[in-house]
mmCIF file of C-alpha atoms and ligand atoms in Angstrom:
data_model
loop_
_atom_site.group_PDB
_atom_site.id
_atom_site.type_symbol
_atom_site.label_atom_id
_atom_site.label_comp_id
_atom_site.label_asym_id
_atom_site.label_seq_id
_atom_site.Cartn_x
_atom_site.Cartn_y
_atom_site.Cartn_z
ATOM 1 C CA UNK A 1 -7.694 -13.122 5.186
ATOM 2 C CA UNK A 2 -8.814 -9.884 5.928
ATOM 3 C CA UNK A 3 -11.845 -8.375 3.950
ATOM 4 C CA UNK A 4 -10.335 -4.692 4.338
ATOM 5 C CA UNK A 5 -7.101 -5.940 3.326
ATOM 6 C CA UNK A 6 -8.284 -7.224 0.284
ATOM 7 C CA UNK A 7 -9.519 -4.226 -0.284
ATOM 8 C CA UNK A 8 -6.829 -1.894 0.759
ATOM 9 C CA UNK A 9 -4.721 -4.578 -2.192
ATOM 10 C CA UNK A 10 -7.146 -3.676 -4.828
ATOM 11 C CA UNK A 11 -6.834 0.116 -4.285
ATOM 12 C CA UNK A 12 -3.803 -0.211 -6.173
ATOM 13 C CA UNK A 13 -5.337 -1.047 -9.401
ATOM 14 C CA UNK A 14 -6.487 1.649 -11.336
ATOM 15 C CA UNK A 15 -9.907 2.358 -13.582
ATOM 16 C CA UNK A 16 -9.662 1.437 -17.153
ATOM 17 C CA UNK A 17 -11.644 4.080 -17.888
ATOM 18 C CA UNK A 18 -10.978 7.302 -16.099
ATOM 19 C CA UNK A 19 -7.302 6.246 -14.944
ATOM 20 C CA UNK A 20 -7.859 6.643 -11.234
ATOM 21 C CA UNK A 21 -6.863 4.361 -8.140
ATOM 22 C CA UNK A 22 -10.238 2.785 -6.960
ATOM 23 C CA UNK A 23 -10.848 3.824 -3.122
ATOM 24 C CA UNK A 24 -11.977 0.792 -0.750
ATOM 25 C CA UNK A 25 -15.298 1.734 -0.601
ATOM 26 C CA UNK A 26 -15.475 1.469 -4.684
ATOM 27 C CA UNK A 27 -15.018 -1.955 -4.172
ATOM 28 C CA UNK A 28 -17.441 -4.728 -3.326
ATOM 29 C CA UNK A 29 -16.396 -8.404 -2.174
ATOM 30 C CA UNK A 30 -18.762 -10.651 -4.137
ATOM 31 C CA UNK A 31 -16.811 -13.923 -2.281
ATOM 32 C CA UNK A 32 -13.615 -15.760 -2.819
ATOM 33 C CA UNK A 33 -12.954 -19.903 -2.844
ATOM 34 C CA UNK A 34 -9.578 -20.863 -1.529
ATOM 35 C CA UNK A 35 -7.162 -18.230 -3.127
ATOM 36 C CA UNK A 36 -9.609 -16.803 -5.690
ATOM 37 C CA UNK A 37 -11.699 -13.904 -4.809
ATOM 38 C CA UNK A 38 -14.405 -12.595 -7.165
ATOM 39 C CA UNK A 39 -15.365 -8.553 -6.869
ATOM 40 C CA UNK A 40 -17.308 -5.461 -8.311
ATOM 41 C CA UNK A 41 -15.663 -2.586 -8.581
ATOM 42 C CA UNK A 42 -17.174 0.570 -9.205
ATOM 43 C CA UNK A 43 -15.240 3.749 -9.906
ATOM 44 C CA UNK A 44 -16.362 6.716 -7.738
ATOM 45 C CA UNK A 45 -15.022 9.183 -10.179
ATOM 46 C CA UNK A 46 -16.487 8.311 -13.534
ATOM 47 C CA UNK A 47 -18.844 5.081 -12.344
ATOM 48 C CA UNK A 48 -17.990 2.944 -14.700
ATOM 49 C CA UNK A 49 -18.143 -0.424 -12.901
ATOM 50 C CA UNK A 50 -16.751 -3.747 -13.401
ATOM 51 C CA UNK A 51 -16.327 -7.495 -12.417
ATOM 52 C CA UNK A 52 -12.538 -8.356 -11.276
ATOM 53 C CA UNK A 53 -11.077 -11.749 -10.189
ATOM 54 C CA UNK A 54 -8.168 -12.166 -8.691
ATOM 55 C CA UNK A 55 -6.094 -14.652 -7.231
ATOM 56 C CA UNK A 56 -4.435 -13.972 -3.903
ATOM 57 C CA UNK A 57 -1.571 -15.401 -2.226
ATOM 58 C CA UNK A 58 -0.781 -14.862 1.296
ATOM 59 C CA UNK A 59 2.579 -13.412 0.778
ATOM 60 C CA UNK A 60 1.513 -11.507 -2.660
ATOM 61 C CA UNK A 61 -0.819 -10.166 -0.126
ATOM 62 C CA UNK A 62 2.084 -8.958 2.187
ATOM 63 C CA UNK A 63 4.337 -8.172 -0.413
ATOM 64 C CA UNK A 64 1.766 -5.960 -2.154
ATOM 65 C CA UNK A 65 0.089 -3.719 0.638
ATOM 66 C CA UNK A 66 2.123 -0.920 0.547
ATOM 67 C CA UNK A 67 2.216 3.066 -0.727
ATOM 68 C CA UNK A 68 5.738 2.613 -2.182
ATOM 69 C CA UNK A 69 6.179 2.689 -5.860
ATOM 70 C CA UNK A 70 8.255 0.370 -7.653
ATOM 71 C CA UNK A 71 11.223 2.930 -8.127
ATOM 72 C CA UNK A 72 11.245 2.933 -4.043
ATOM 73 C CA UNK A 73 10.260 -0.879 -3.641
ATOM 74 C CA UNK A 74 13.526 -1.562 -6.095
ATOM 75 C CA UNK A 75 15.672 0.841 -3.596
ATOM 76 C CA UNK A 76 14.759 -0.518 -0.316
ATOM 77 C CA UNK A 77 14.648 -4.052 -1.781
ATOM 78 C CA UNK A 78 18.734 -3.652 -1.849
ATOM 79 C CA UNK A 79 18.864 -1.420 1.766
ATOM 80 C CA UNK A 80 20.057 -2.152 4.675
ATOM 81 C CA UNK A 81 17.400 -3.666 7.248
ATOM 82 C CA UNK A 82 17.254 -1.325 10.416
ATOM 83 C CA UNK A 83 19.263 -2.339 13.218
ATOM 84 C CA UNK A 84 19.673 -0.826 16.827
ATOM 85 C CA UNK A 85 22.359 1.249 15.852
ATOM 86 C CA UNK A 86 19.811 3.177 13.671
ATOM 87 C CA UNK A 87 17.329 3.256 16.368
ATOM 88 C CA UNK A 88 20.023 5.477 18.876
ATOM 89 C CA UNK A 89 21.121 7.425 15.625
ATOM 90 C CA UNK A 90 17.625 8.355 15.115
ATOM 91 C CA UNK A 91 16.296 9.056 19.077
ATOM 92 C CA UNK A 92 19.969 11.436 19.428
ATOM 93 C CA UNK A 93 18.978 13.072 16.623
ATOM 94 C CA UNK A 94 15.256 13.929 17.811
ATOM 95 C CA UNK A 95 17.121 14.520 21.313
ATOM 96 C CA UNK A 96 18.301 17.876 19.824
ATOM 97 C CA UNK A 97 15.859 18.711 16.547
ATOM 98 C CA UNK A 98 13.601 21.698 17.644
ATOM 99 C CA UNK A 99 11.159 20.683 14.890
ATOM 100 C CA UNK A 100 11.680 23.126 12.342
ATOM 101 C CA UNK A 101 11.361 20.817 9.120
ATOM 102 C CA UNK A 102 11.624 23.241 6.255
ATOM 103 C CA UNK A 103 15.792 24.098 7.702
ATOM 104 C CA UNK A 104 15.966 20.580 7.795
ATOM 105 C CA UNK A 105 15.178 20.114 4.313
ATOM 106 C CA UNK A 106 16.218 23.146 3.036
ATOM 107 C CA UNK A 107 18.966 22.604 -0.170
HETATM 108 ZN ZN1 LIG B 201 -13.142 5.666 -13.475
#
């Protein structure tokens, strides 16, 4: 498993202290046996600085790596998957945009 992976995972816990997401380079892999990985964490923001161990699964890995929250994960968890049919929706549609976003989400 990938050491920046790992990393870009534990970016989505957050500092006990301050309350902020820790950034990948607060994060230090100390080493890992099997499925259990062992780091220190140090916040950038208020360096406070801490030892975490985790347990990681291959597919908690790829279920986890993500910028959705959970409101979004619980909507697209129920979507439709994208087919072809979406794809030539999608390339007409850029066929004719002109690029101006804000009348294309204007109310
Ligand atoms: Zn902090």
């Amino acid at each position: 498993m990938e050491e920046g992976t790992i990393k870009k995972l534990m970016t989505s816990l957050k500092c006990d202290t301050c309350g902020q997401h820790f950034k990948p380079t607060d994060v230090e892999i100390l080493g890992h046996r099997e499925e259990l990985w062992f780091f220190r964490v140090s916040c950038s923001i208020c360096t406070t600085a801490c030892l975490i161990t985790a347990s990681v699964k291959e597919k908690a890995l790829a279920d986890a790596v993500n910028d959705l929250t959970a409101f979004e994960l619980k909507g697209f968890s129920s979507a439709n998957n994208v087919d072809t049919d979406d794809v030539i929706d999608m390339r007409n549609f850029l066929r004719g945009f002109d690029g101006d976003f804000n009348a294309l989400f204007k109310p």
